[in-house]
Short mmCIF file of C-alpha atoms in Angstrom, two decimals:
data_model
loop_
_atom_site.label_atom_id
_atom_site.label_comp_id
_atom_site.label_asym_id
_atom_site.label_seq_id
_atom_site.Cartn_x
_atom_site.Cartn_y
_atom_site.Cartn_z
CA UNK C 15 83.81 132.37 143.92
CA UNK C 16 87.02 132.74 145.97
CA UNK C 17 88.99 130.10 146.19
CA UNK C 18 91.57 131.69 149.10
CA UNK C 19 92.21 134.65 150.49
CA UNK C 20 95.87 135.81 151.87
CA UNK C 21 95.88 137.60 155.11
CA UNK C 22 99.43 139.84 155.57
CA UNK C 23 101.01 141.42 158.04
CA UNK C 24 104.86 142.05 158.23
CA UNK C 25 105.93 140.31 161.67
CA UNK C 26 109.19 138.97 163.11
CA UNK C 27 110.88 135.78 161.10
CA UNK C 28 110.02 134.03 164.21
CA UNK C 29 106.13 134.40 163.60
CA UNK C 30 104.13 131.29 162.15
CA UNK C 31 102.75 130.68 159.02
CA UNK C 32 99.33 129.71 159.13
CA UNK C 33 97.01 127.86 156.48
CA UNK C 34 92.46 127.81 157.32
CA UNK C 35 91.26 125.11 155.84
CA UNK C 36 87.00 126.05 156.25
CA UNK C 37 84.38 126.33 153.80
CA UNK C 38 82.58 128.50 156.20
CA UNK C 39 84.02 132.35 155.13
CA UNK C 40 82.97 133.60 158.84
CA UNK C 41 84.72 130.92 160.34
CA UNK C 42 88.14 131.16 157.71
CA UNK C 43 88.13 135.66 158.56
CA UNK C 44 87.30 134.72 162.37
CA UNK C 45 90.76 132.92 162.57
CA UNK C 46 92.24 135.18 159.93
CA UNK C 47 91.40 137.90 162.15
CA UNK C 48 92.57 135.88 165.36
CA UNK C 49 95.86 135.11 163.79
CA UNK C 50 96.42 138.76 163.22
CA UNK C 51 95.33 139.83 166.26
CA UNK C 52 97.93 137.02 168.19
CA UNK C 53 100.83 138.39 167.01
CA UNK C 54 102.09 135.46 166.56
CA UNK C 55 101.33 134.84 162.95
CA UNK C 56 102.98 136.99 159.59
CA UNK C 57 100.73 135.61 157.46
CA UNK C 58 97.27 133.42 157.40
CA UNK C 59 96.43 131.89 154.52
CA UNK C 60 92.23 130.70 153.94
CA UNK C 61 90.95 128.17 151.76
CA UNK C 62 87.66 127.00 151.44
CA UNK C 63 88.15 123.45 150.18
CA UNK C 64 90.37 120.53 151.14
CA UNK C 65 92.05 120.23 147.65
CA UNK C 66 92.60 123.88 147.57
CA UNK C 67 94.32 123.54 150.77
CA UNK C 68 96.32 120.51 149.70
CA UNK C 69 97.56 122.10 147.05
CA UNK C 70 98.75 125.47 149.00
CA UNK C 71 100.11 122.79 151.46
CA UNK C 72 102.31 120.82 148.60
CA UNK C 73 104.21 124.35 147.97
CA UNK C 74 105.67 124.71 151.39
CA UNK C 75 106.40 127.62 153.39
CA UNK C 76 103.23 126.64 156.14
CA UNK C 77 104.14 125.83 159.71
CA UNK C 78 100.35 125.07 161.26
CA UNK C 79 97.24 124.21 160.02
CA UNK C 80 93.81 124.59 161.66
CA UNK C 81 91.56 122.16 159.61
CA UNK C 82 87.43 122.02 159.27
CA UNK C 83 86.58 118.63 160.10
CA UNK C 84 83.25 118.96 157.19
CA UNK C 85 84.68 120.09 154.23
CA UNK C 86 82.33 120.33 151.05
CA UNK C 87 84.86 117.94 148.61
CA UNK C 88 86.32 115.40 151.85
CA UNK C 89 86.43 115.22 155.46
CA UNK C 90 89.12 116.34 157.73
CA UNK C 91 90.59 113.12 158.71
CA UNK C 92 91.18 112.13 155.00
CA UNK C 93 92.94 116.14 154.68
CA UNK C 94 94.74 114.52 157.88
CA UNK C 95 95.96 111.69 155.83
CA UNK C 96 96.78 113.02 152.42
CA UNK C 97 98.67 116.07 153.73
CA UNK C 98 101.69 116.49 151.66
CA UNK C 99 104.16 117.41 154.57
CA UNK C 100 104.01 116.57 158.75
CA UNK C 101 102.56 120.00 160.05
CA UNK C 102 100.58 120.42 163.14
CA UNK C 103 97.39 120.60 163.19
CA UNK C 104 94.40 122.50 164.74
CA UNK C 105 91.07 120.96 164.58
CA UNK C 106 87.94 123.12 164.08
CA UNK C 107 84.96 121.63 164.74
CA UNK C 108 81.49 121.70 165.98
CA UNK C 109 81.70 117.83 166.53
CA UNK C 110 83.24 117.18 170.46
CA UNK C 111 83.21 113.55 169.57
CA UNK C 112 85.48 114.09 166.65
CA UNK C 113 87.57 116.67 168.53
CA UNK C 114 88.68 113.76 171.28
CA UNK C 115 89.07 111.11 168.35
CA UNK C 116 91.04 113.78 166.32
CA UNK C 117 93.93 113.07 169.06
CA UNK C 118 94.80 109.53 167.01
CA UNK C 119 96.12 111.58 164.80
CA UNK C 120 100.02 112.51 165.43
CA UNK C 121 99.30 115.08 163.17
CA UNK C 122 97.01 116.96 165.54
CA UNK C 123 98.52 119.37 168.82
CA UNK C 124 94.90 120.64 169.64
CA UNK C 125 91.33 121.08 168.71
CA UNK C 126 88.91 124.08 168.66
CA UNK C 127 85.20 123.78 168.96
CA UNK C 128 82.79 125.92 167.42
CA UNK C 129 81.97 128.76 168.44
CA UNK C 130 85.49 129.57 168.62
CA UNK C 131 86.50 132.08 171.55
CA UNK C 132 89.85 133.64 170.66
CA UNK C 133 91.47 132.97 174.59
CA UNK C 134 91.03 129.61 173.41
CA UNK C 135 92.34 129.71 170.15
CA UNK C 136 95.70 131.58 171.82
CA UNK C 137 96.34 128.97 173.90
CA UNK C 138 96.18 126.24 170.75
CA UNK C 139 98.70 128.83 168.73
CA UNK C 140 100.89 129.41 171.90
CA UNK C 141 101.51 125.43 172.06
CA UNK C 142 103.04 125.96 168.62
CA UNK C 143 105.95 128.07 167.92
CA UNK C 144 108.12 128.19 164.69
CA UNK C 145 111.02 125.75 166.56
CA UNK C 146 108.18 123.56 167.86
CA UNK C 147 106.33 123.31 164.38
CA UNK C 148 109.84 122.25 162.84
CA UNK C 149 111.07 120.01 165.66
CA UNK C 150 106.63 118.34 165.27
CA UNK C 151 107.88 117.62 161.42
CA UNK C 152 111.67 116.32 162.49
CA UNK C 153 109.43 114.07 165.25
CA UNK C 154 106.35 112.84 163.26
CA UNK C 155 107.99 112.05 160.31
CA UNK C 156 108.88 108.61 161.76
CA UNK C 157 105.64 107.89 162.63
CA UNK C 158 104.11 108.66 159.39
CA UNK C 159 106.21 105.93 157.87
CA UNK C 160 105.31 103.49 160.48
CA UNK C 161 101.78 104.06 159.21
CA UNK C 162 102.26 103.69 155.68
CA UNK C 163 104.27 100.75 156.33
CA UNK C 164 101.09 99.55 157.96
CA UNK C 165 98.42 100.04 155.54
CA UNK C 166 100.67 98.39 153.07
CA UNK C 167 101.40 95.06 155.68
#
């Protein structure tokens, strides 16, 4: 069983770095494929459980994340909540109602709903560009804290 698979191609340092976290493998080499074919990614990373994607997540070097809302081993707003580092995030869901409540989450620029049409999928990468991802960590950070602080009140 594959855990990952790593999706290359040599672009400009300005390019993102992209992480699909989907237990479905059509789904995880459709956005692979739609990365690639953006030109706005230099590399994709897919993994096909939320730990697995954690983990990748903890080592750095990821600028946006599109997330399965049903993931085998937990769901995508507890991925949304352990993430190790303030990244944006694109949903990916078959669920609309989750896709609207997914927008509580500072976390989250956009949301993609299966079946996934790559003009759509463009226009949720184009929101996000390497100086936007960084300036969405600078900015969120805050507000992460202000929601630890709360669960802890």
């Amino acid at each position: 069983m594959k855990l990952f698979e790593v999706g290359l191609t040599l672009r400009s340092e300005m390019a993102l770095r992209c992480l699909v976290v989907d237990d479905d493998p059509l789904v995880g080499d459709l956005l692979r494929h739609f990365c690639d074919k953006s030109g706005q990614v230099s590399f994709c990373i897919v993994a096909s459980t939320a730990l697995d994607g954690l983990n990748i997540l903890a080592g750095g070097g990821i600028d946006l994340v599109f997330l399965d809302y049903h993931l085998p081993d937990m769901k995508g707003q507890e991925f949304l909540e352990r993430m190790p580092h303030a990244l944006p995030v694109v949903m990916v869901t078959s669920e609309a109602d989750f896709a609207a409540k997914s927008y509580d989450y500072d976390l989250v620029v956009d949301f993609l709903v299966k079946p996934l049409q790559y003009d759509r999928f463009a226009r949720a990468v184009g929101r996000v560009s390497p100086v936007t991802a960084a300036a969405h960590r600078r900015a969120i950070i805050p507000a992460l804290f202000r929601r630890a602080a709360s669960f802890s009140a």
